[in-house]
mmCIF file with all atom_site columns, C-alpha atoms in Angstrom:
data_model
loop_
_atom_site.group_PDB
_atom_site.id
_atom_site.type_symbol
_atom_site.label_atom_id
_atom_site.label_alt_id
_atom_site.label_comp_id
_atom_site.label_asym_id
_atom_site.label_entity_id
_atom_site.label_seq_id
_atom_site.pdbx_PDB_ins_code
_atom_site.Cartn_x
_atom_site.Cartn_y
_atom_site.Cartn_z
_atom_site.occupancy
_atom_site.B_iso_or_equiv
_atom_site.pdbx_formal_charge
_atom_site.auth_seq_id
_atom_site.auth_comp_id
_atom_site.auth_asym_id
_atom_site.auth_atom_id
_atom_site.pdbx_PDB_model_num
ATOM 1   C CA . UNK H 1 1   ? -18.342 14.721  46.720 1.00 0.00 ? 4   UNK H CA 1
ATOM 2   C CA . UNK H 1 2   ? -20.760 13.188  43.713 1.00 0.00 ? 5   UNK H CA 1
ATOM 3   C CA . UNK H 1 3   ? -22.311 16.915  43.181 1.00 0.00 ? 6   UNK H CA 1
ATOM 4   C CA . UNK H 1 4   ? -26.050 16.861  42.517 1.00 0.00 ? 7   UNK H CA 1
ATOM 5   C CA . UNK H 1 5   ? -28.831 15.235  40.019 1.00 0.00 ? 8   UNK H CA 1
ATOM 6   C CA . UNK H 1 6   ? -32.276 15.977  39.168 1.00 0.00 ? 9   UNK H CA 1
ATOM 7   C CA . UNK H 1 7   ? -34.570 12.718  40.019 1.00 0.00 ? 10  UNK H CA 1
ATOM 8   C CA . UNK H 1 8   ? -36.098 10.942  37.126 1.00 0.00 ? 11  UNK H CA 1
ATOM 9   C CA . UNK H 1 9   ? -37.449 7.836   38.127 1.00 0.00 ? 12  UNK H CA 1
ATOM 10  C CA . UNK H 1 10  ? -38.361 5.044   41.422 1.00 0.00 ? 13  UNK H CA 1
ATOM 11  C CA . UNK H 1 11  ? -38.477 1.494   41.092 1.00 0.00 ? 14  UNK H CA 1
ATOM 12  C CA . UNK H 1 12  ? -40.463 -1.045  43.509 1.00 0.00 ? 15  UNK H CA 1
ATOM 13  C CA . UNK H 1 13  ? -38.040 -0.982  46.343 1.00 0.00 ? 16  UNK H CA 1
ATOM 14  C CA . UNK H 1 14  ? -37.453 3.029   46.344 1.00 0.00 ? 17  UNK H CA 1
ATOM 15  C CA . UNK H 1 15  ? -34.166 3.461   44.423 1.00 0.00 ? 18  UNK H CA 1
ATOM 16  C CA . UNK H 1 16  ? -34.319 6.445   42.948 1.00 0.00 ? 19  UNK H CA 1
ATOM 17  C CA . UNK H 1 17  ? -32.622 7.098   39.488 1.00 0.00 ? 20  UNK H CA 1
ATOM 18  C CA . UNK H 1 18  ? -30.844 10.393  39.137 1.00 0.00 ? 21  UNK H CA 1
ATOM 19  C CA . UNK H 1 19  ? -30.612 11.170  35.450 1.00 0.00 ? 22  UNK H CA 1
ATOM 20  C CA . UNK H 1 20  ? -26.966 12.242  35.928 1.00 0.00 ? 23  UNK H CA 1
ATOM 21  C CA . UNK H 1 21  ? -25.126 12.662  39.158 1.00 0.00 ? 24  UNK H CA 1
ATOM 22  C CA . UNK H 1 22  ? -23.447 16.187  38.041 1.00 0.00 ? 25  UNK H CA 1
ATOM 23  C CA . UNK H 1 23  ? -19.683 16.479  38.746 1.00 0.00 ? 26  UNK H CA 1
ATOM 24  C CA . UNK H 1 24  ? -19.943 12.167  37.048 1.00 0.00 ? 27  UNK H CA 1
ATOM 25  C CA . UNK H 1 25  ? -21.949 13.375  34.597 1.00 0.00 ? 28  UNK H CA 1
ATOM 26  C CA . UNK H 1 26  ? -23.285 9.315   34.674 1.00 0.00 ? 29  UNK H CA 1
ATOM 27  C CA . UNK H 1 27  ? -26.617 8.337   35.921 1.00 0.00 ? 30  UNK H CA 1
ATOM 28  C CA . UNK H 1 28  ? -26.905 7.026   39.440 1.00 0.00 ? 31  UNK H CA 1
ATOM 29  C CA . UNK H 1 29  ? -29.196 5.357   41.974 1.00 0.00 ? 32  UNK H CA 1
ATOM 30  C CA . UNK H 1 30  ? -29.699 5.857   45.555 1.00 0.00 ? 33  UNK H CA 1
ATOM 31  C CA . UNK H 1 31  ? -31.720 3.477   47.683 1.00 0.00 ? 34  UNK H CA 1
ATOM 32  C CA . UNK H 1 32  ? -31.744 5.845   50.320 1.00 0.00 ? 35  UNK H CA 1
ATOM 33  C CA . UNK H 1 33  ? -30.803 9.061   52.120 1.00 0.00 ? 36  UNK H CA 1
ATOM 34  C CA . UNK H 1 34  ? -27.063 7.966   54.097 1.00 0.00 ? 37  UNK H CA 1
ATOM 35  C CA . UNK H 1 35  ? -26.730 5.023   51.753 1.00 0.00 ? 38  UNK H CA 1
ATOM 36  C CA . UNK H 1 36  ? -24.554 6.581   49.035 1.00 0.00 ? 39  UNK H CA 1
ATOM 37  C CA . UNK H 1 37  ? -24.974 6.573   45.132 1.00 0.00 ? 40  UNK H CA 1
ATOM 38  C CA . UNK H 1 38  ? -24.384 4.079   42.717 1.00 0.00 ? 41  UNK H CA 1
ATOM 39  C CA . UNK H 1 39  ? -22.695 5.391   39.907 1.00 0.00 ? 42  UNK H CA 1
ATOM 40  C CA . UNK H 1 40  ? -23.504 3.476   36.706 1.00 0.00 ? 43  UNK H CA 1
ATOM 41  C CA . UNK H 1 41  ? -20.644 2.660   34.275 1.00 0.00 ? 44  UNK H CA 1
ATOM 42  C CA . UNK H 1 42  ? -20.330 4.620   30.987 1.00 0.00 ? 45  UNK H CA 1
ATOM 43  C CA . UNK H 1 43  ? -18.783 2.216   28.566 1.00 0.00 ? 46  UNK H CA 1
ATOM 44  C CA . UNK H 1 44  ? -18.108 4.291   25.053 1.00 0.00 ? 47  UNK H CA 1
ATOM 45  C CA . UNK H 1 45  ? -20.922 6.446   25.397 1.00 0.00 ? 48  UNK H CA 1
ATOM 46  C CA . UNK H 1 46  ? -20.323 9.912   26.516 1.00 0.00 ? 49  UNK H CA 1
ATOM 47  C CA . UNK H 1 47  ? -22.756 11.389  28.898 1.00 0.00 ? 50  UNK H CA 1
ATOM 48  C CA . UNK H 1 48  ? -25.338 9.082   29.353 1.00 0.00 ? 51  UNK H CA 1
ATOM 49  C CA . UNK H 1 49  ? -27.920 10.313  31.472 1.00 0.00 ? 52  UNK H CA 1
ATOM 50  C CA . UNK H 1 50  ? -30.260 7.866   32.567 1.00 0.00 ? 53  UNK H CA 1
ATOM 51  C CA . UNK H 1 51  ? -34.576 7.723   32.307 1.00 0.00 ? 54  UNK H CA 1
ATOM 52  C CA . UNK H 1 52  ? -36.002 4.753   33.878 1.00 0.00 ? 55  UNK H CA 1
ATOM 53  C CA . UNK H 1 53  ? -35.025 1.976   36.075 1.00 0.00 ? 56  UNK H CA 1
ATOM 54  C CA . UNK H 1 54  ? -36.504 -1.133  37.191 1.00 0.00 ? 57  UNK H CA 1
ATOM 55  C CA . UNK H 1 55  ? -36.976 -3.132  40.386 1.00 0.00 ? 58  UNK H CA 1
ATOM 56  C CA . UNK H 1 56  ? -33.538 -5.796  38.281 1.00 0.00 ? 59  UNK H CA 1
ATOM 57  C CA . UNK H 1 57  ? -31.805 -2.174  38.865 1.00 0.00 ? 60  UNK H CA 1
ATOM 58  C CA . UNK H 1 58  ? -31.607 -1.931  35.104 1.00 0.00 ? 61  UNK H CA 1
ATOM 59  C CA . UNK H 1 59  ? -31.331 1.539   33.569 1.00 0.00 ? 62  UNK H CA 1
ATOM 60  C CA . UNK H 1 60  ? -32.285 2.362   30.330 1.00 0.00 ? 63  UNK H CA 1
ATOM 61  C CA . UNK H 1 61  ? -31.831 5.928   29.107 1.00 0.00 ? 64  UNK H CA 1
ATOM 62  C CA . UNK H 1 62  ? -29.517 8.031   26.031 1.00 0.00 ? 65  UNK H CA 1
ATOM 63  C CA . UNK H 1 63  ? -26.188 9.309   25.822 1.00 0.00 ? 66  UNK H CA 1
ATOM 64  C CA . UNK H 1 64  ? -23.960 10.897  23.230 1.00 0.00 ? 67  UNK H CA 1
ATOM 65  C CA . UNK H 1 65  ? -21.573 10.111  20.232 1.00 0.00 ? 68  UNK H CA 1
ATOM 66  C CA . UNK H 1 66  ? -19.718 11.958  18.137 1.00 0.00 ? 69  UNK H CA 1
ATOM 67  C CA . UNK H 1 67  ? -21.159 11.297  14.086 1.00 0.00 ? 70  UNK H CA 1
ATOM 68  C CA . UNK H 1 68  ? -19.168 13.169  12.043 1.00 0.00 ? 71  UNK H CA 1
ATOM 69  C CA . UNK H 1 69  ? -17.905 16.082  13.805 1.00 0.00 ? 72  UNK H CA 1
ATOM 70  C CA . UNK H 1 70  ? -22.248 16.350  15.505 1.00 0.00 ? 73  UNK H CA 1
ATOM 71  C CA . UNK H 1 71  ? -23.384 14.973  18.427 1.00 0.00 ? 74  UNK H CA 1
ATOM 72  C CA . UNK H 1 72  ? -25.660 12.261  18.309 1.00 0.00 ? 75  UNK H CA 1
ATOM 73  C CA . UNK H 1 73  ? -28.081 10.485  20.624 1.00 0.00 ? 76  UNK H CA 1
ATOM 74  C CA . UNK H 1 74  ? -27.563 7.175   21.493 1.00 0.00 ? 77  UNK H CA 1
ATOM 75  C CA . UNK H 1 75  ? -30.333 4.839   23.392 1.00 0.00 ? 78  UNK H CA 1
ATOM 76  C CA . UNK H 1 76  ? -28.565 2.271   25.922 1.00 0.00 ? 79  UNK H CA 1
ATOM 77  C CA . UNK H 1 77  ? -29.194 -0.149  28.686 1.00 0.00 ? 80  UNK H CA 1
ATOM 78  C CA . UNK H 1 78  ? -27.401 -0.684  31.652 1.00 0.00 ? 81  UNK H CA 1
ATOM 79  C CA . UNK H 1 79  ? -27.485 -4.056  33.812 1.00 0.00 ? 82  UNK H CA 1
ATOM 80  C CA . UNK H 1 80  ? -24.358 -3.974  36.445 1.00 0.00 ? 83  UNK H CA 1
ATOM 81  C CA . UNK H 1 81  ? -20.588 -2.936  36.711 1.00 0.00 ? 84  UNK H CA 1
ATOM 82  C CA . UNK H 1 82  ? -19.995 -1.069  33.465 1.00 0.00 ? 85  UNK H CA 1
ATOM 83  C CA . UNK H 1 83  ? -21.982 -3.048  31.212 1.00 0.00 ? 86  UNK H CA 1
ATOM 84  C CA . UNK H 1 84  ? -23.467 -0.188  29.524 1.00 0.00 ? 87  UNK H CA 1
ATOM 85  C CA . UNK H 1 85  ? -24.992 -1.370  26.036 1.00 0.00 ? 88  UNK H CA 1
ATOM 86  C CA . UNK H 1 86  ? -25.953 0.750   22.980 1.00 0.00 ? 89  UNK H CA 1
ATOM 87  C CA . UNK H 1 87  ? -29.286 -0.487  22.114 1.00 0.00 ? 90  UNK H CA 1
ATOM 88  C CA . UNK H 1 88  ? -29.566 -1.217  17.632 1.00 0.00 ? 91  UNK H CA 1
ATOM 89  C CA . UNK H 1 89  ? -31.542 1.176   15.155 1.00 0.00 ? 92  UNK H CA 1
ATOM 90  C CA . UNK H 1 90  ? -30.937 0.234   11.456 1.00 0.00 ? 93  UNK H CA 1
ATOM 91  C CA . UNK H 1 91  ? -31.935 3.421   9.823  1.00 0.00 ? 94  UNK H CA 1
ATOM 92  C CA . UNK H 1 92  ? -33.887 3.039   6.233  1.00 0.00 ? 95  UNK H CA 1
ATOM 93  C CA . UNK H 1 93  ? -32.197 6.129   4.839  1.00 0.00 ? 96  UNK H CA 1
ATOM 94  C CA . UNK H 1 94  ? -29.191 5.419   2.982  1.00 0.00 ? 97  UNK H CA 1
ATOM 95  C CA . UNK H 1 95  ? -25.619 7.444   5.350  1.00 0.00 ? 98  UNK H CA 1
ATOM 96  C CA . UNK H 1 96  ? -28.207 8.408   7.953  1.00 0.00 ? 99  UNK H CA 1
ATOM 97  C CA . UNK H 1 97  ? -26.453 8.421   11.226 1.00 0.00 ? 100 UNK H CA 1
ATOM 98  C CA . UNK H 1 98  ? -27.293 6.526   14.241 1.00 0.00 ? 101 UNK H CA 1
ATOM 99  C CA . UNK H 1 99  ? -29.821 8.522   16.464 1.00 0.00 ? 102 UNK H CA 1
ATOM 100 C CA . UNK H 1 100 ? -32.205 7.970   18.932 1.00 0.00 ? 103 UNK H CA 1
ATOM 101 C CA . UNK H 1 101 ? -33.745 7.852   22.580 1.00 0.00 ? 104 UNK H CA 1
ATOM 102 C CA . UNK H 1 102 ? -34.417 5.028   25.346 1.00 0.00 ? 105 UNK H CA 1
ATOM 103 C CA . UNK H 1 103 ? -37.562 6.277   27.226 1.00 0.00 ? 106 UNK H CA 1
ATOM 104 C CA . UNK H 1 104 ? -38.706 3.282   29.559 1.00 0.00 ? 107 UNK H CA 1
ATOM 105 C CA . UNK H 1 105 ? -38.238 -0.571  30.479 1.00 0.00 ? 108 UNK H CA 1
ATOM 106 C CA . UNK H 1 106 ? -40.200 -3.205  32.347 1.00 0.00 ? 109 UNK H CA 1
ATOM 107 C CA . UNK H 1 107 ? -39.025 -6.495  33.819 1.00 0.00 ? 110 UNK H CA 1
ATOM 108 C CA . UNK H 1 108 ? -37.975 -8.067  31.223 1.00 0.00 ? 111 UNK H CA 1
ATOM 109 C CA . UNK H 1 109 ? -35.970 -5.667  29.946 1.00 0.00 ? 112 UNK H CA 1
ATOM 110 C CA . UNK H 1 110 ? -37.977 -4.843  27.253 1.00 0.00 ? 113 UNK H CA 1
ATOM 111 C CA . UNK H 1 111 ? -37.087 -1.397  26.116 1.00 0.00 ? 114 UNK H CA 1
ATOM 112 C CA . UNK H 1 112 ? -39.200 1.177   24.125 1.00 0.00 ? 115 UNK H CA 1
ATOM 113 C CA . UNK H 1 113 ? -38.199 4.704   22.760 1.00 0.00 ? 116 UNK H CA 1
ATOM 114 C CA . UNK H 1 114 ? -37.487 6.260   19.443 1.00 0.00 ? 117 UNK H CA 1
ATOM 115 C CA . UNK H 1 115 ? -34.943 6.777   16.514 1.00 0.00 ? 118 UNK H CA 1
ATOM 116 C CA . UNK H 1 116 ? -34.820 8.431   13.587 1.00 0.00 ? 119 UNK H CA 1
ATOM 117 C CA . UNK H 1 117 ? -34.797 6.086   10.270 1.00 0.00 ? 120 UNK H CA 1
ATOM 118 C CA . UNK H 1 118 ? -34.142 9.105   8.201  1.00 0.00 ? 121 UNK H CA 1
ATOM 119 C CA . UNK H 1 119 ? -34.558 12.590  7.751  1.00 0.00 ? 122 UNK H CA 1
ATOM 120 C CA . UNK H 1 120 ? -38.133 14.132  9.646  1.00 0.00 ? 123 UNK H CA 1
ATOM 121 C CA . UNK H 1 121 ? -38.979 10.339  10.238 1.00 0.00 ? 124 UNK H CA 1
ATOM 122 C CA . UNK H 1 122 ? -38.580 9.471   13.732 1.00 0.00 ? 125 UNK H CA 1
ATOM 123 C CA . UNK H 1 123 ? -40.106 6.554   14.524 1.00 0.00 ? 126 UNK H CA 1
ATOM 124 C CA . UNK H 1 124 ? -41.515 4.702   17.652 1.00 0.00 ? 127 UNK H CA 1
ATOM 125 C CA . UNK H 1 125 ? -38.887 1.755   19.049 1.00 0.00 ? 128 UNK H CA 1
ATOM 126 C CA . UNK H 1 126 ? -39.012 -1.550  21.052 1.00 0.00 ? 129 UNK H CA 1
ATOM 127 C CA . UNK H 1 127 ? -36.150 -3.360  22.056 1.00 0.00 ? 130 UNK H CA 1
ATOM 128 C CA . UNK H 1 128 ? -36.210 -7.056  23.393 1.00 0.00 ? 131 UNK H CA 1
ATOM 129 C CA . UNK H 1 129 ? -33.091 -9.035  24.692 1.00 0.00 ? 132 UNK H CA 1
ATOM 130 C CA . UNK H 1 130 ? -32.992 -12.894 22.872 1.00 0.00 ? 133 UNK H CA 1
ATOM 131 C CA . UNK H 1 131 ? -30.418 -14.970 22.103 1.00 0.00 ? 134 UNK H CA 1
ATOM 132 C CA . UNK H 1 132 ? -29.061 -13.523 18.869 1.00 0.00 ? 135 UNK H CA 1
ATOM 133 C CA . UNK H 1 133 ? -28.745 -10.696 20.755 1.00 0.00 ? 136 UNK H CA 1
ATOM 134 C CA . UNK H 1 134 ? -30.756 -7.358  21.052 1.00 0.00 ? 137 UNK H CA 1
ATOM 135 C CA . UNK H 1 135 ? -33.779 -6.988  18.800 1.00 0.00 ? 138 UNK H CA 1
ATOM 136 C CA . UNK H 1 136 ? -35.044 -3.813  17.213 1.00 0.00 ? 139 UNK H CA 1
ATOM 137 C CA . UNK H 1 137 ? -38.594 -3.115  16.383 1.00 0.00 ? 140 UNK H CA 1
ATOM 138 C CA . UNK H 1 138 ? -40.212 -0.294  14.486 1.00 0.00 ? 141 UNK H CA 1
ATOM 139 C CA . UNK H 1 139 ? -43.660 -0.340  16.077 1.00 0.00 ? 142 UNK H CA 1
ATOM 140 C CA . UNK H 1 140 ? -45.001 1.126   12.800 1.00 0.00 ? 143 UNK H CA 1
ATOM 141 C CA . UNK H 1 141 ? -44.643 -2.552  11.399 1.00 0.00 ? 144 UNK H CA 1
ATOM 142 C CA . UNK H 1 142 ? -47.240 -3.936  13.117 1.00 0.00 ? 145 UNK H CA 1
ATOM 143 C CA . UNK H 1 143 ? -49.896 -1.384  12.907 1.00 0.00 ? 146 UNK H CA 1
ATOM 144 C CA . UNK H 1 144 ? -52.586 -2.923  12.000 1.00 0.00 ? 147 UNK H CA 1
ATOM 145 C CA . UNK H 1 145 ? -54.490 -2.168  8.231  1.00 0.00 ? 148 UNK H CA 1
ATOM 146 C CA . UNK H 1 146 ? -57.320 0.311   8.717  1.00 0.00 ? 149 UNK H CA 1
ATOM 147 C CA . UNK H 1 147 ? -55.799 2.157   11.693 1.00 0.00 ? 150 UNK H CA 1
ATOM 148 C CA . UNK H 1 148 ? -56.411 5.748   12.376 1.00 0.00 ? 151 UNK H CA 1
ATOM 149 C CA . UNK H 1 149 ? -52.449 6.041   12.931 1.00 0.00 ? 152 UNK H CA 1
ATOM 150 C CA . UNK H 1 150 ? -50.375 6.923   10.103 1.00 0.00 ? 153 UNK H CA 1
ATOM 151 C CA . UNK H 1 151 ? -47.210 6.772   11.942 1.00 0.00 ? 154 UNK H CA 1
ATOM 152 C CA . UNK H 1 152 ? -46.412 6.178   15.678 1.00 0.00 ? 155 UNK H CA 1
ATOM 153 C CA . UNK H 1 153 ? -43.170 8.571   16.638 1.00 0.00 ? 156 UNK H CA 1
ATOM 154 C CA . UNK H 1 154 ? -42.067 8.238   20.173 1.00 0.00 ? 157 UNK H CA 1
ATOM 155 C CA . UNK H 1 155 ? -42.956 5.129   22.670 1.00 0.00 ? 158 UNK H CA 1
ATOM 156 C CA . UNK H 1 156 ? -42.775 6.739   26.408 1.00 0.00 ? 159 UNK H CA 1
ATOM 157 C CA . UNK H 1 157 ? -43.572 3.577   28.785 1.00 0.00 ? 160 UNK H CA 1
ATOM 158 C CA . UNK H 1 158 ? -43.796 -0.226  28.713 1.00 0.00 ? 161 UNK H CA 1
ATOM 159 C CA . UNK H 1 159 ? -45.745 -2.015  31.566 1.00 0.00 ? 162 UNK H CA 1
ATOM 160 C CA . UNK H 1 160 ? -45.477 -5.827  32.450 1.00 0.00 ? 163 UNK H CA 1
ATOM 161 C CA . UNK H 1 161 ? -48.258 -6.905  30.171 1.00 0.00 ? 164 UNK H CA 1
ATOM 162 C CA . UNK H 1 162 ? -46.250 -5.250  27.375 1.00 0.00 ? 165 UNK H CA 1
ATOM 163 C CA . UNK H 1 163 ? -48.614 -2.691  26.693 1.00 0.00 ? 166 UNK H CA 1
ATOM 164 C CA . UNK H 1 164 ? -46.673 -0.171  25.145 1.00 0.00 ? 167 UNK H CA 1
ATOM 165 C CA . UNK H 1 165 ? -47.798 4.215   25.579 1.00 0.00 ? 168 UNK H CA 1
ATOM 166 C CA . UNK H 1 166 ? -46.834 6.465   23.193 1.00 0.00 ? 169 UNK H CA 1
ATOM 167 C CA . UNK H 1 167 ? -47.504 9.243   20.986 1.00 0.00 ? 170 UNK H CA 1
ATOM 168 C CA . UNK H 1 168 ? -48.213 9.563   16.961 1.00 0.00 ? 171 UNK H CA 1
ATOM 169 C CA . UNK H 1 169 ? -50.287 11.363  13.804 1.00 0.00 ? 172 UNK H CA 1
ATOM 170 C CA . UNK H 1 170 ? -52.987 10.717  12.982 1.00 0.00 ? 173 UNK H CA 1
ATOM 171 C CA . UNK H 1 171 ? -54.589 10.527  9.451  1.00 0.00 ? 174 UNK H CA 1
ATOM 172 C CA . UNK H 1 172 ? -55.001 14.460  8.394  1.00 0.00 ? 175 UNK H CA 1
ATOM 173 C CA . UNK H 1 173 ? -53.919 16.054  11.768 1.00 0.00 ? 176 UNK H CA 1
ATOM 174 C CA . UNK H 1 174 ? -50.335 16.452  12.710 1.00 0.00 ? 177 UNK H CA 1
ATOM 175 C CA . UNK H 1 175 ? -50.558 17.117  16.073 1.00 0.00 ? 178 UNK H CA 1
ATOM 176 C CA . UNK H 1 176 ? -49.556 14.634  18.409 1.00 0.00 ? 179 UNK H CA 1
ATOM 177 C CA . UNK H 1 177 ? -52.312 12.365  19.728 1.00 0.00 ? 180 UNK H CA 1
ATOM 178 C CA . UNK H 1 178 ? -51.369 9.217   22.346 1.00 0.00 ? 181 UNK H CA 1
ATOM 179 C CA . UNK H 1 179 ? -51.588 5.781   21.668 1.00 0.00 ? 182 UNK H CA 1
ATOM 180 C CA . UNK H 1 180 ? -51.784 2.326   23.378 1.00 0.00 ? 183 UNK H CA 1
ATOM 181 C CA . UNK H 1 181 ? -50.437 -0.769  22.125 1.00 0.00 ? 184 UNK H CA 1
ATOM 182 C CA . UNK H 1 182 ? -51.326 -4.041  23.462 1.00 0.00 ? 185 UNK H CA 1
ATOM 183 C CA . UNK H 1 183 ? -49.522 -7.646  22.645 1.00 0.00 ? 186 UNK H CA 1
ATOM 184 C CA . UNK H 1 184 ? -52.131 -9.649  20.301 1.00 0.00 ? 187 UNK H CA 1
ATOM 185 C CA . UNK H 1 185 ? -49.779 -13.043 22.259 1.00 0.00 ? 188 UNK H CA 1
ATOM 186 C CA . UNK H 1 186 ? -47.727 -13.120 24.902 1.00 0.00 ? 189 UNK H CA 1
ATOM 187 C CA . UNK H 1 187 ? -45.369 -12.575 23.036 1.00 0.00 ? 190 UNK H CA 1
ATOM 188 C CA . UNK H 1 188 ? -43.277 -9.195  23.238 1.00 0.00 ? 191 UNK H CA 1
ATOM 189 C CA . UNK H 1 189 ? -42.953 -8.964  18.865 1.00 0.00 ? 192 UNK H CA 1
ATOM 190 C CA . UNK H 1 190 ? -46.354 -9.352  18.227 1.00 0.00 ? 193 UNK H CA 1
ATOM 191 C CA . UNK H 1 191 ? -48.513 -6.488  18.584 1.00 0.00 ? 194 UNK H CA 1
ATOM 192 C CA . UNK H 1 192 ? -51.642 -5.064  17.609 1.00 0.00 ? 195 UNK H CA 1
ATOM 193 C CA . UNK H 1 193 ? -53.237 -1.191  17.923 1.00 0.00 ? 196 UNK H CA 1
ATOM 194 C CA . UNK H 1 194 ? -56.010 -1.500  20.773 1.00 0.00 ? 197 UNK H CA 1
ATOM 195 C CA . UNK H 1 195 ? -56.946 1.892   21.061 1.00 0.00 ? 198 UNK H CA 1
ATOM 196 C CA . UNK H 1 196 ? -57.143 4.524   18.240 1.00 0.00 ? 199 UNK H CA 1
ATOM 197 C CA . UNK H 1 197 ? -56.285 7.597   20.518 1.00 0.00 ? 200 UNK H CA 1
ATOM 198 C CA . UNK H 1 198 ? -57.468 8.939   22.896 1.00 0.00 ? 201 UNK H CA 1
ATOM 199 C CA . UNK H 1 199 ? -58.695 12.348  20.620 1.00 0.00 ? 202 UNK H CA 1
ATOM 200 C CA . UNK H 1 200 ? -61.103 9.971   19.296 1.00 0.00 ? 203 UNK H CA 1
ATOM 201 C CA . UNK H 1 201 ? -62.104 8.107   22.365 1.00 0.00 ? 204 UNK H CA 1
ATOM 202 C CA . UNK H 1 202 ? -63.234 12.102  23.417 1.00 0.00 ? 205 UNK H CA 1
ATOM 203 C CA . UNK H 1 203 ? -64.692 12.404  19.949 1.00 0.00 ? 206 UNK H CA 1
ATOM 204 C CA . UNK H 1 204 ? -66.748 9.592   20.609 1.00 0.00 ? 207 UNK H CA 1
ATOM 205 C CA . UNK H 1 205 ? -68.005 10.388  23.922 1.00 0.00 ? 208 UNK H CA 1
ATOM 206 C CA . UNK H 1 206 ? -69.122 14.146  22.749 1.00 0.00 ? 209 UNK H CA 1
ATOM 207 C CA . UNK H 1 207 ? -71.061 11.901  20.420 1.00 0.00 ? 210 UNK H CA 1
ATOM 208 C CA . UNK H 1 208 ? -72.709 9.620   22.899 1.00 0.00 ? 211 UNK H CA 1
ATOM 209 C CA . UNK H 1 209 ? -73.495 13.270  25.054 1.00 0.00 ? 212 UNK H CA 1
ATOM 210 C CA . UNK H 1 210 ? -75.050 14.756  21.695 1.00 0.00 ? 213 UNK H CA 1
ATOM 211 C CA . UNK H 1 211 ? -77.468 11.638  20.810 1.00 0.00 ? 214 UNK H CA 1
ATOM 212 C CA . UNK H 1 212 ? -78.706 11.174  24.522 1.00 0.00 ? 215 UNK H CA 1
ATOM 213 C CA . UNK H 1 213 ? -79.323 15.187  24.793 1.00 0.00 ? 216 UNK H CA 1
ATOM 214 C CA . UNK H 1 214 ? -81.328 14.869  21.602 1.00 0.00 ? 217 UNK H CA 1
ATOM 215 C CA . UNK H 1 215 ? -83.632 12.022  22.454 1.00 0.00 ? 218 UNK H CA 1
ATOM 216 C CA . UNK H 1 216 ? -84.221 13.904  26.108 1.00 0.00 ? 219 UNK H CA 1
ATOM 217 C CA . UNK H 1 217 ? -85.266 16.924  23.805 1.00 0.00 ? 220 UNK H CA 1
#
């Protein structure tokens, strides 16, 4: 009677996230087969279809809104009942319209993604729940100086420790190369870059294969 959904995600005790239960067009959960689906609430967004859950039965994932006669992606959370909750992006472009994605959430319902801050510039995201309410960070704020990275664009996962998997450019390639960020404190809004990529981390072992070939030679 719910129709059908493609699976997207599993937390720790086996509910399975469907990113939208078709004929609902909503996300859902099922913690197993016979037990029915949970049907998330929408709130205002229209057709949110869901990415990631964890094992507080959060949801984090995108919908739609209408901007100005297009459709544009909106990032949310969702907790219980229909508390659905469009997740903030402040972009730096001057009438840019609200855009972006939810990808992933740990725990603490820390959330990481992506929005765009202006034309061609879509930037890696973090959101963090505190007092004052949701908090945005652009994850290119805390690269630190000297980093291979020139921007980091879209944040896939966030783990318990807060490290935070992604992907970005590099300085004088555009193609997309991953990247790993790890808190410098506990912390969730402090951050620093532990690994450079992992093209260079192969760079680097091709190097270490080269110099022990040539000293066998």
């Amino acid at each position: 009677s719910v129709g059908s959904g493609a699976g997207v995600s599993i937390n720790g005790a086996g509910a399975g996230l469907m990113a939208t239960v078709y004929n609902q067009y909503r996300p859902g959960y099922t913690t197993g087969l016979g037990n029915g689906i949970t049907i998330l609430g929408d709130g205002l967004i229209d057709s949110p279809a869901g990415e990631a859950i964890n094992d507080r039965y959060a949801v984090a994932g995108t919908g739609t809104y209408n901007c100005g006669g297009y459709s544009c992606n909106m990032p949310f959370i969702w907790t219980s009942g229909d508390n659905v909750e469009a997740l903030p992006l402040t972009p730096a472009q001057p009438g840019w319209a609200y855009n972006g994605k939810a990808h992933a959430l740990n725990e603490r319902n820390d959330v990481v993604g992506m929005g765009w801050y202006g034309s061609y510039d879509g930037r890696a995201v973090l959101w963090s729940a505190s007092s004052a309410g949701w908090q945005e960070v652009d994850l290119n704020t805390v690269l630190p100086a000297g980093s291979n990275f020139w921007k980091l664009t879209e944040a896939m996962d966030i783990n318990e420790s807060g490290q935070i998997l992604g992907y970005g450019a590099v300085n004088g390639d555009w193609q997309p190369h991953a990247f790993l960020l790890t808190p410098a404190v506990p912390e969730p809004q402090s951050w620093m870059l532990l690994l450079s990529g992992l093209v260079a981390l192969r760079w680097k072992a091709r190097r270490r294969l080269a110099v022990a070939c040539s000293g066998q030679s």
